[in-house]
GROMACS .gro file of C-alpha atoms in nm:
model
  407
    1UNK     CA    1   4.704  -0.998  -3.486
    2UNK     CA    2   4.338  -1.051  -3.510
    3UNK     CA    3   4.416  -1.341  -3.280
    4UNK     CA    4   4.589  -1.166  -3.011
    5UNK     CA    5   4.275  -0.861  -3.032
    6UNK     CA    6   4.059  -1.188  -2.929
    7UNK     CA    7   4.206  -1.312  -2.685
    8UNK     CA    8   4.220  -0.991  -2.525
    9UNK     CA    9   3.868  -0.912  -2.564
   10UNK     CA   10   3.780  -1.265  -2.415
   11UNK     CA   11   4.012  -1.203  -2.129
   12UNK     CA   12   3.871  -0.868  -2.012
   13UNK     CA   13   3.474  -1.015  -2.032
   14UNK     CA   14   3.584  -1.304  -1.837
   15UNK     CA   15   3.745  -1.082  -1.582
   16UNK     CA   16   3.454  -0.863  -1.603
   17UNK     CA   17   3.235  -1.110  -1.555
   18UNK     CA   18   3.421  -1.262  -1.231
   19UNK     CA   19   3.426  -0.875  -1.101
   20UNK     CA   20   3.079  -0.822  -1.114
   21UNK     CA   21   2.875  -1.151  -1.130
   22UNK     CA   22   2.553  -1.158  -1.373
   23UNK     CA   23   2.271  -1.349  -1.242
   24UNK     CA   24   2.108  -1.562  -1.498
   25UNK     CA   25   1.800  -1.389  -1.381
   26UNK     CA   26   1.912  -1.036  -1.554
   27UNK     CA   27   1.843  -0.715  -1.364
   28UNK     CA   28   1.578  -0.509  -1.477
   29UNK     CA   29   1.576  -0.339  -1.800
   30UNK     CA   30   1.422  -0.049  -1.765
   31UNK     CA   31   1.367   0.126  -2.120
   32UNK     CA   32   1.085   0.416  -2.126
   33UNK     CA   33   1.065   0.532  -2.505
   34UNK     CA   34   0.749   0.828  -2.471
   35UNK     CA   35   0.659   0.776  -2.814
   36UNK     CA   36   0.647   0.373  -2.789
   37UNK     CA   37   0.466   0.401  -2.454
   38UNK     CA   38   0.216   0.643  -2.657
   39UNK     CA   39   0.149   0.415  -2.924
   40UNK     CA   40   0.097   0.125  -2.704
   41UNK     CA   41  -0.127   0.364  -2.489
   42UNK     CA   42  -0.371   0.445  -2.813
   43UNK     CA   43  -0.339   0.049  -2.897
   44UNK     CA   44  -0.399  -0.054  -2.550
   45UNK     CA   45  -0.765  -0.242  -2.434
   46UNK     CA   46  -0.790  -0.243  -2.053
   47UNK     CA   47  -1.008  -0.541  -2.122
   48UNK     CA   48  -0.736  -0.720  -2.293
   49UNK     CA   49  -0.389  -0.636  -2.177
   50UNK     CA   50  -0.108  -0.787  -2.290
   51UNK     CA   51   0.017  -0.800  -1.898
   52UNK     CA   52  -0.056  -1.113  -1.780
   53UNK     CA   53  -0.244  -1.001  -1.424
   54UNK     CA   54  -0.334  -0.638  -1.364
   55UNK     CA   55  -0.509  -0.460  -1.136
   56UNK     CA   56  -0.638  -0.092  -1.030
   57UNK     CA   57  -0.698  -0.046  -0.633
   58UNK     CA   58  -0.826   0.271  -0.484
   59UNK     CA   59  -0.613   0.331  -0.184
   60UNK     CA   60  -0.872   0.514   0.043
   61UNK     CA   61  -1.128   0.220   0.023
   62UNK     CA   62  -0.937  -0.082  -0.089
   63UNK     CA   63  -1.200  -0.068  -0.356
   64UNK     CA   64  -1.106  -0.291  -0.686
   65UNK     CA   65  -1.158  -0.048  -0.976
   66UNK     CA   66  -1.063  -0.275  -1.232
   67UNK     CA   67  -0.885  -0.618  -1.272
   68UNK     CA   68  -0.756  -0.858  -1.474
   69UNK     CA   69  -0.628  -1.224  -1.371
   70UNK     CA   70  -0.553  -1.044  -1.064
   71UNK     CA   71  -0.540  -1.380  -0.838
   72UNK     CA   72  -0.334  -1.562  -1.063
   73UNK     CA   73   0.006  -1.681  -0.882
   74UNK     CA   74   0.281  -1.568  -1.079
   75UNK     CA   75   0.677  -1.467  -0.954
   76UNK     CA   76   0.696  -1.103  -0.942
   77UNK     CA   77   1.071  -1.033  -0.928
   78UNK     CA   78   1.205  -0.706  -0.806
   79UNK     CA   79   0.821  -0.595  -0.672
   80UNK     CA   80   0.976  -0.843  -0.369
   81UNK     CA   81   1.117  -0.585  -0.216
   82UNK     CA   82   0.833  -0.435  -0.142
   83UNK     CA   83   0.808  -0.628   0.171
   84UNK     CA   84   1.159  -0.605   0.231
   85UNK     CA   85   1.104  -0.198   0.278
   86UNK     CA   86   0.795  -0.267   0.537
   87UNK     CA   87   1.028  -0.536   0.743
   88UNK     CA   88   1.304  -0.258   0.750
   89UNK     CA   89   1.071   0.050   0.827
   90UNK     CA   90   0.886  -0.146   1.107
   91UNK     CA   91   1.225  -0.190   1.259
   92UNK     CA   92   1.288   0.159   1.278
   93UNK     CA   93   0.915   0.194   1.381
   94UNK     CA   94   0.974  -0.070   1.671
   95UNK     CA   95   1.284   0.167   1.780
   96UNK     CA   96   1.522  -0.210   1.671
   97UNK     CA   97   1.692   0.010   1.428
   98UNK     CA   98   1.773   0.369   1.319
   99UNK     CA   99   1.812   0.543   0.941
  100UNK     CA  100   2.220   0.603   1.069
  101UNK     CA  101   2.319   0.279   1.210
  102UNK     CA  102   2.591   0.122   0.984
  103UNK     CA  103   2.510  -0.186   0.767
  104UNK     CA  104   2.813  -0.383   0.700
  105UNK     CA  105   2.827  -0.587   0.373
  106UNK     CA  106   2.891  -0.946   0.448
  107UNK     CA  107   3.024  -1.166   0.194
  108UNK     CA  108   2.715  -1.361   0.143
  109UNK     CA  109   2.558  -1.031   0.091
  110UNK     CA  110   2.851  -0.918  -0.165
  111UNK     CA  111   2.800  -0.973  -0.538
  112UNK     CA  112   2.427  -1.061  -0.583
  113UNK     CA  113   2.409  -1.046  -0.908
  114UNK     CA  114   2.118  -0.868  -1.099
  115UNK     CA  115   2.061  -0.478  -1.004
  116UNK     CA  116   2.337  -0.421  -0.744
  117UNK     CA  117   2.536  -0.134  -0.624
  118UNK     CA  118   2.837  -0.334  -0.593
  119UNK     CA  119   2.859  -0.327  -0.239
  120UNK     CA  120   3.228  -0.496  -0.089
  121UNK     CA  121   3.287  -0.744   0.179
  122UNK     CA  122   3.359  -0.508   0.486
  123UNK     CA  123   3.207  -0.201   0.347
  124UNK     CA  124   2.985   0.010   0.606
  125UNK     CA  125   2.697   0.194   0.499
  126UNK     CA  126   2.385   0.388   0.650
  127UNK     CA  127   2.054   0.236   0.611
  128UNK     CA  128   1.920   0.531   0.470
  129UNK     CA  129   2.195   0.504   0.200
  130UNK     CA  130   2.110   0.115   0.207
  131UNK     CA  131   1.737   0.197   0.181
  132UNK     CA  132   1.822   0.418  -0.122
  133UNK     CA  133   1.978   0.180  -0.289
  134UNK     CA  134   1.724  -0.070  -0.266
  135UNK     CA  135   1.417   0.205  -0.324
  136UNK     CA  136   1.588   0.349  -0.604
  137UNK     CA  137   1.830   0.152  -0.803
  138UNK     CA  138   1.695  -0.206  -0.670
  139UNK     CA  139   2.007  -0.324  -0.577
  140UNK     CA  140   1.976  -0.703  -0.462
  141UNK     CA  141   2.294  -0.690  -0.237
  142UNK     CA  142   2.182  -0.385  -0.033
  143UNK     CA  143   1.859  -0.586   0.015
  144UNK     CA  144   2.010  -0.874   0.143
  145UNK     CA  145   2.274  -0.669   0.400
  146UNK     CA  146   1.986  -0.500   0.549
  147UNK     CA  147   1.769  -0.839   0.602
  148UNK     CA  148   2.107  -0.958   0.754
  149UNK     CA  149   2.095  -0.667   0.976
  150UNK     CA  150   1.771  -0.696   1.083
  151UNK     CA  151   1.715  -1.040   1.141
  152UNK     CA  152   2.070  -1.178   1.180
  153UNK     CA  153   2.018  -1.403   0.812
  154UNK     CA  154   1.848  -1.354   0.486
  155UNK     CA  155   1.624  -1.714   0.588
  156UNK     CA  156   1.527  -1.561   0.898
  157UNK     CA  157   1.478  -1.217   0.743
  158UNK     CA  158   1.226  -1.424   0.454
  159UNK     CA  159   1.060  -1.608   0.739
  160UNK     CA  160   0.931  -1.263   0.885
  161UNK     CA  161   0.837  -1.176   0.526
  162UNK     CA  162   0.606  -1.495   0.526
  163UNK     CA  163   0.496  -1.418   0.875
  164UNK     CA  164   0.407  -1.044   0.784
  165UNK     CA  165   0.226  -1.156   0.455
  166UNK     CA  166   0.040  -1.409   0.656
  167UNK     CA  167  -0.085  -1.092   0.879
  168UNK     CA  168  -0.180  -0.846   0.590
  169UNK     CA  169  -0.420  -1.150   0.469
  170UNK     CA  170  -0.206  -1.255   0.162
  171UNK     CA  171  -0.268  -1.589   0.068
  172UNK     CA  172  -0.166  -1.622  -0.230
  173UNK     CA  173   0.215  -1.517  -0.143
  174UNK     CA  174   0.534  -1.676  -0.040
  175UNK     CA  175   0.853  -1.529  -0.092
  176UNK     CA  176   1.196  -1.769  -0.100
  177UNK     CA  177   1.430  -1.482  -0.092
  178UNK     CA  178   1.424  -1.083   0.004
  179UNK     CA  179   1.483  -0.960  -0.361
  180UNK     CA  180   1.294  -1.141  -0.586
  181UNK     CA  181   1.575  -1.337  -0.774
  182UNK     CA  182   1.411  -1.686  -0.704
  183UNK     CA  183   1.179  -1.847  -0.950
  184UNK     CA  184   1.070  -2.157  -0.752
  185UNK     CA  185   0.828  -2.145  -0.494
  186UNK     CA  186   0.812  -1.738  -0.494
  187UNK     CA  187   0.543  -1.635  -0.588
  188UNK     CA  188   0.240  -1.364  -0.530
  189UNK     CA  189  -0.081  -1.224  -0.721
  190UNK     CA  190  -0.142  -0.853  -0.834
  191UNK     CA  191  -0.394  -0.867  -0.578
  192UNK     CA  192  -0.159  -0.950  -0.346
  193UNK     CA  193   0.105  -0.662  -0.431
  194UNK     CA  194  -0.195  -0.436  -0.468
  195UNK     CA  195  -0.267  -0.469  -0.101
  196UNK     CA  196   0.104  -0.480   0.023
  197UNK     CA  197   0.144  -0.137  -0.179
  198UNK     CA  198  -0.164  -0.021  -0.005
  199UNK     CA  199  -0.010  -0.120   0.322
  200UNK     CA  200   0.266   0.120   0.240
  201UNK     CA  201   0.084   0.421   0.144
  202UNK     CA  202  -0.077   0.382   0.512
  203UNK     CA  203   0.130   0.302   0.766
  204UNK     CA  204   0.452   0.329   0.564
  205UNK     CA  205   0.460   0.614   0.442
  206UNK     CA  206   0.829   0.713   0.502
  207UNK     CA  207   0.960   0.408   0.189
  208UNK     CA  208   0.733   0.718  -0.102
  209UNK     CA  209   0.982   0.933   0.021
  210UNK     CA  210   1.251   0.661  -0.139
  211UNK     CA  211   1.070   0.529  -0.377
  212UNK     CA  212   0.973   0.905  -0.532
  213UNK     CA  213   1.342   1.015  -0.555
  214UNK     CA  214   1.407   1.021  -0.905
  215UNK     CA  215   1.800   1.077  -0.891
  216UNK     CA  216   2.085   1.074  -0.667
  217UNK     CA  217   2.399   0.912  -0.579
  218UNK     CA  218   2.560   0.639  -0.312
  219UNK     CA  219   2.874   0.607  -0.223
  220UNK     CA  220   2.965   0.948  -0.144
  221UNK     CA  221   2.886   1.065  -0.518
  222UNK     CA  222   3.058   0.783  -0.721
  223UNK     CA  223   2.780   0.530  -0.775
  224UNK     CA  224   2.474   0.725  -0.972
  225UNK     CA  225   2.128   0.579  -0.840
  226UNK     CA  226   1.848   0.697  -1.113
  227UNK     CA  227   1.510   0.547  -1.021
  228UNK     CA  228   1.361   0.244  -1.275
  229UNK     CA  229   1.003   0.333  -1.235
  230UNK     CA  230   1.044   0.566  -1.481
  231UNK     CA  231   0.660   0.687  -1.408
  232UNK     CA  232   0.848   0.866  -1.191
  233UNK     CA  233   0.942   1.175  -1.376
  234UNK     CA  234   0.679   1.064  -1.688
  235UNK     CA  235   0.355   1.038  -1.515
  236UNK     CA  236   0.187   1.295  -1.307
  237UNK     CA  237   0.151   1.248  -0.917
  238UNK     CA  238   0.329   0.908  -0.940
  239UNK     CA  239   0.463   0.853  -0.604
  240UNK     CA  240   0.605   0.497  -0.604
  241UNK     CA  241   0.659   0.223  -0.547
  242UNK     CA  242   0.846  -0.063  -0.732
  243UNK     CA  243   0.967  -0.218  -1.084
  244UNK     CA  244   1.075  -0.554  -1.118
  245UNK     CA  245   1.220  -0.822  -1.379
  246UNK     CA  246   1.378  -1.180  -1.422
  247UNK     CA  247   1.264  -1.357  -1.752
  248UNK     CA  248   1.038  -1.602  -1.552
  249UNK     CA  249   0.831  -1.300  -1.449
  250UNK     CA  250   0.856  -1.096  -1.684
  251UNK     CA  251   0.831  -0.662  -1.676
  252UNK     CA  252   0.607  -0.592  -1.363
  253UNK     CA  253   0.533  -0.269  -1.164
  254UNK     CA  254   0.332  -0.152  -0.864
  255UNK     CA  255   0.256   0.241  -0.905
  256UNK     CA  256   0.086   0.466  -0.633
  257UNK     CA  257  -0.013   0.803  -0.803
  258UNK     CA  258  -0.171   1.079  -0.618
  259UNK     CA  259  -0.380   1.366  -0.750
  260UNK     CA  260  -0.576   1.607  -0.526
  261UNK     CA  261  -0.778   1.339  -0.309
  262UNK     CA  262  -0.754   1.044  -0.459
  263UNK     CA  263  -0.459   0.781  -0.441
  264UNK     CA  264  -0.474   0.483  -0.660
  265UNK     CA  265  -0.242   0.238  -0.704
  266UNK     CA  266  -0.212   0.002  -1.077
  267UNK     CA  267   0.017  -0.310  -1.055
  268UNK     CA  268   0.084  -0.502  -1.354
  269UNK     CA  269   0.223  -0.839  -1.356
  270UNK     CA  270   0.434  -1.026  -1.675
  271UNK     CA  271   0.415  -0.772  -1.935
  272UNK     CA  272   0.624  -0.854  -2.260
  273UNK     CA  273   0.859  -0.566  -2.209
  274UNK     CA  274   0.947  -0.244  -2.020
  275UNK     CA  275   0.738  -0.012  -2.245
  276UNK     CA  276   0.421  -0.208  -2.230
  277UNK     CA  277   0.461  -0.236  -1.830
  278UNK     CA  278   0.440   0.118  -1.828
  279UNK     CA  279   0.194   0.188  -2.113
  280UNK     CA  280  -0.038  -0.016  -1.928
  281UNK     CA  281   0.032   0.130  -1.626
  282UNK     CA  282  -0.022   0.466  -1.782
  283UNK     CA  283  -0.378   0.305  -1.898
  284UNK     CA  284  -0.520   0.176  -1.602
  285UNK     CA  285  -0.461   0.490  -1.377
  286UNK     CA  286  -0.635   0.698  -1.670
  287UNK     CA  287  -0.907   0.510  -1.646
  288UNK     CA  288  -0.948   0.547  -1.275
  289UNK     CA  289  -0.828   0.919  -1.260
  290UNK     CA  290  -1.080   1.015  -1.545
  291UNK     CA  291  -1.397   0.789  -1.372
  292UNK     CA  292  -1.375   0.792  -1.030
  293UNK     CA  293  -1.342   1.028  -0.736
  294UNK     CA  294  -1.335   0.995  -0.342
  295UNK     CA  295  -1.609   1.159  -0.163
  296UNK     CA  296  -1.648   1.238   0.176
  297UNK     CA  297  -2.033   1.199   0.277
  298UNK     CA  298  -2.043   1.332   0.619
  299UNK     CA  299  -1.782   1.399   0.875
  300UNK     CA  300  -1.664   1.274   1.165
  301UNK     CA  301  -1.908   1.379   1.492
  302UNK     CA  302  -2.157   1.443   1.273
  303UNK     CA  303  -2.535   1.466   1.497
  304UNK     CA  304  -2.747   1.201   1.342
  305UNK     CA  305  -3.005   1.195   1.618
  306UNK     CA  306  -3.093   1.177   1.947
  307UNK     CA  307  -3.210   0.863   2.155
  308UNK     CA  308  -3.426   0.787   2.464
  309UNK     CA  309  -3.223   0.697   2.772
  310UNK     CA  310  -3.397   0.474   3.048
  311UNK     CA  311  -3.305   0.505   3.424
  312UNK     CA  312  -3.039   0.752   3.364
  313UNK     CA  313  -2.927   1.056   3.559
  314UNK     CA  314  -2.999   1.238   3.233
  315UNK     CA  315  -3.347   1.113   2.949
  316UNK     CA  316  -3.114   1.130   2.615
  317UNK     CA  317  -2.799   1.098   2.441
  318UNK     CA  318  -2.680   1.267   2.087
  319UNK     CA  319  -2.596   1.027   1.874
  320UNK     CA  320  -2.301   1.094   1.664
  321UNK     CA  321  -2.145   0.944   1.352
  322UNK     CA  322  -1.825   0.748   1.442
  323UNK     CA  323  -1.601   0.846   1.197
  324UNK     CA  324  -1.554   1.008   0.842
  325UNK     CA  325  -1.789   0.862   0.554
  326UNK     CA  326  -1.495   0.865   0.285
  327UNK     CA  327  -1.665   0.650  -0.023
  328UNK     CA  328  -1.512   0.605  -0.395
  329UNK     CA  329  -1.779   0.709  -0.636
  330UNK     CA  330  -1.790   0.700  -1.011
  331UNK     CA  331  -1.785   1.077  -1.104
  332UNK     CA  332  -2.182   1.247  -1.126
  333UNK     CA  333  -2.341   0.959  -0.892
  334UNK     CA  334  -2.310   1.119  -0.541
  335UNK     CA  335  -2.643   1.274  -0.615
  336UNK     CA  336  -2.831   0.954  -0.659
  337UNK     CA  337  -2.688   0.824  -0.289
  338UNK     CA  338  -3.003   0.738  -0.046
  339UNK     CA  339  -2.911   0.758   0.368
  340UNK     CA  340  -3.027   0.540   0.610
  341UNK     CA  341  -3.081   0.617   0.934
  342UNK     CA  342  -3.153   0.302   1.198
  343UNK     CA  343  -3.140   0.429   1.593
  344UNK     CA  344  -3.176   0.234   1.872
  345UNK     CA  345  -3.546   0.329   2.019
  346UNK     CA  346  -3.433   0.353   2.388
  347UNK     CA  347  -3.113   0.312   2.572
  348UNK     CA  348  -3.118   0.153   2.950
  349UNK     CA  349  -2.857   0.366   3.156
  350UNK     CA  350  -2.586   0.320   3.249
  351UNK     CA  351  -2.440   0.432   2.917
  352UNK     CA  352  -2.078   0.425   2.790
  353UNK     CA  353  -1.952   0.730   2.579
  354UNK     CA  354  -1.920   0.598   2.244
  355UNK     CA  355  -2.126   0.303   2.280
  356UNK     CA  356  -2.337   0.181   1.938
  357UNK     CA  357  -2.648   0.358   1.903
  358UNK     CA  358  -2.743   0.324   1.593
  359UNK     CA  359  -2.607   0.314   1.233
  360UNK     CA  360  -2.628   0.479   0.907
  361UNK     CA  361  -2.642   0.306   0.570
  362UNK     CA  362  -2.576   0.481   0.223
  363UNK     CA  363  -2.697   0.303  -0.107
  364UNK     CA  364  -2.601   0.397  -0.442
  365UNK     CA  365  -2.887   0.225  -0.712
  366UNK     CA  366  -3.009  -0.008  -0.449
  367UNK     CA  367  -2.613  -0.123  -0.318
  368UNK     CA  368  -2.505  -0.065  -0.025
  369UNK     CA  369  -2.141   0.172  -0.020
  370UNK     CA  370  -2.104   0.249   0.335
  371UNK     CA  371  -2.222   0.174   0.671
  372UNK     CA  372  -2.108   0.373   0.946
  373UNK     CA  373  -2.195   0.309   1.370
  374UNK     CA  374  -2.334   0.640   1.528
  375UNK     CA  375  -2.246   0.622   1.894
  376UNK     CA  376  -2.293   0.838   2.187
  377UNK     CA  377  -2.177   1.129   2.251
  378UNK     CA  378  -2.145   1.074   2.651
  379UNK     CA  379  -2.171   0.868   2.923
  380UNK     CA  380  -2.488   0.885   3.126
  381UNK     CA  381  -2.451   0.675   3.455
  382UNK     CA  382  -2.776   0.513   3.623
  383UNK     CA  383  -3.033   0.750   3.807
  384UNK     CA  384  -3.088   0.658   4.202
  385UNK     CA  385  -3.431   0.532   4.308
  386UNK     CA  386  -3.485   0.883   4.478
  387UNK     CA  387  -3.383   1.053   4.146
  388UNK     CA  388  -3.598   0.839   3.916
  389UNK     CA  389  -3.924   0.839   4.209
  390UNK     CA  390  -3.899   1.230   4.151
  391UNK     CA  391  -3.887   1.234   3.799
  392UNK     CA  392  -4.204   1.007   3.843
  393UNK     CA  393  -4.411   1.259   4.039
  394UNK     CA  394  -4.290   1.558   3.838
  395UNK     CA  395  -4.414   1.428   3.464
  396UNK     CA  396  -4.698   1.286   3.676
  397UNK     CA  397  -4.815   1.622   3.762
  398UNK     CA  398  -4.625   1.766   3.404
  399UNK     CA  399  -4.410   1.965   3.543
  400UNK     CA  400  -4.115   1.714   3.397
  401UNK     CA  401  -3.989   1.667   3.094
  402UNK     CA  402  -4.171   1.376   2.921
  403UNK     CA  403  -3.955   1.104   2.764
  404UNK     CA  404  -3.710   1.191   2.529
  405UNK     CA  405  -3.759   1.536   2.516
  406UNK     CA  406  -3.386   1.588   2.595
  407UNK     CA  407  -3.172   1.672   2.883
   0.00000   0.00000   0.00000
């Protein structure tokens, strides 16, 4: 009797296991015990993680807040898809796909292995229900149908991933695959997924609003999809992005939190399990939340001064600051900040509307934080010889305005 119960018991795991195939790199398992995570919190020194590469980014600035082996090359799993999302979202952005075109499963897409949503050969899905799937639940067979529908293959779909790292600057990346399942040869840095996460957050905006869903379902209700960065629900402001696991990488995350005006994003790299990926998570974005806030100096259009115009139908042009002065400060030093002012000390006409004019420098203790141009505020075409003899005779006789007095 005991026997026949066996055999049974064998029979059903082995057609279990030919149903839905396990990869020998496991999915992702994503355990968040509060308690454990506060323990390892209270135990935690951000100078000596347990993660193997770590690092804490300021999203505004690009600012490194705090790091730890954070150009090391190591294979970061599931955080893969990442650049899978930007591929798919700057095919919608290039109008070369839409969120309700259908996405049919092909068989090399079918049966991944790892985190999956079981997708069938011949089954037709949305991307947005694709993109949910992949955002949410990480499943490696949605990723691969939608790199097969936007590039036609998974190899050509990788090669654009290679391509688009190569633009962002990352080089210290190379992906083999679109979900992170390879070992050899795939590789990146928490530097690396800092920046792609950054990337995101700025002109990607559209993958938070996956990546922040903490439940909900695919295949018209029957599949559950509940998110595994469980920061999600446990951590305030969290916004995204992305866990990942196989053994050779161990637990990883990326995490983009938002509170009020600053947006910082912590990515840890090979932590020993689940709990720990998120304790130090939890850690690092203390630290920057509790230390650091984003300032803006001066606006946008802001008059700095004025400057001298030579030969010009007019004798001056406002200078005005070319953009937003947006620094990251460590909290109770915006007081000790020393401006800079360097104008140019004439200008020969003809001059452009937001041509250079000047500059203004900001140091914090003797450093410099931010330089901005100032440029002009209008265009001021060349005076005529007639115009210019006039001008001559008048602030001969001062009746004219003498140089640089203004308009």
């Amino acid at each position: 009797m005991r026997k026949i119960i066996l055999i049974g018991l064998i029979s059903i795991l082995i057609f279990t296991s030919l149903l839905f195939p396990i990869s020998t790199a496991l999915a992702d398992v994503v355990q968040y015990d509060a308690a454990e995570v506060s323990k390892i919190m209270k135990e935690t020194d951000l100078f000596n993680l347990k993660s193997k590469s770590a690092i804490l980014m300021d999203v505004a600035t690009g600012d490194i807040l705090l790091e730890s082996e954070s150009r090391e090359k190591r294979p970061i799993a599931s955080i893969t898809k990442i650049m899978s999302m930007i591929l798919v979202m700057e095919a919608i952005q290039n109008g070369k796909l839409a969120f309700d075109d259908m996405v049919q499963v092909s068989e090399y897409s079918y049966g991944f292995g790892g985190s999956q949503a079981y997708l069938a050969p011949g089954e037709e899905f949305t991307v947005h229900e694709m993109m949910k799937a992949v955002a949410i639940h990480s499943a490696n067979d949605a990723t691969v149908a939608l790199a097969e529908k936007v590039a036609g293959s998974e190899e050509t779909f990788v090669a654009m991933m290679n391509e688009k790292a190569e633009a962002l600057g990352l080089t210290d990346t190379h992906f083999c695959d679109c979900s992170g399942l390879t070992t050899e040869g795939h590789y990146s840095t928490a530097y690396d997924v800092a920046i792609m996460s950054r990337e995101v957050v700025q002109n990607y905006p559209k993958i938070l609003e996956y990546t922040k869903i903490w439940h909900d379902t695919f295949r018209d209700g029957t599949f559950s999809l509940d998110n595994t960065n469980k920061l999600i629900r446990h951590y305030n402001g969290t916004i995204g992005l992305k866990t990942g696991y196989i053994s050779a990488a161990g637990h990883c995350l990326s995490a983009v939190v938002k509170r009020e005006n600053l947006t910082l994003i912590s990515v840890v790299l090979g932590a020993p399990d689940s709990n720990t990926r998120f304790a130090e998570s939890r850690k690092l974005l203390d630290y920057g939340f509790a230390n650091f806030e984003t300032t803006v100096l001066e606006e946008k259009n802001t008059e700095i001064g004025v400057v001298e115009v030579q030969k010009g139908l007019t004798t001056s042009v406002k200078g005005l600051l070319a953009s937003d002065v947006n620094v990251l400060l460590k909290k109770g030093t915006k007081q000790k900040i020393e401006r800079h002012v360097n104008m140019e000390p004439f200008l020969i006409a003809p001059v452009e509307a937001g041509q250079k004019v000047g500059e203004v420098i900001y140091k914090l203790e003797g450093d410099e934080i931010a330089k901005v141009n100032v440029v002009a505020d209008e265009s001021i075409d060349k005076a005529s010889f007639i115009k210019l003899f006039f001008r001559m005779v008048l602030e001969w006789f001062g009746i004219g305005k003498s140089k640089g007095d203004g308009k």
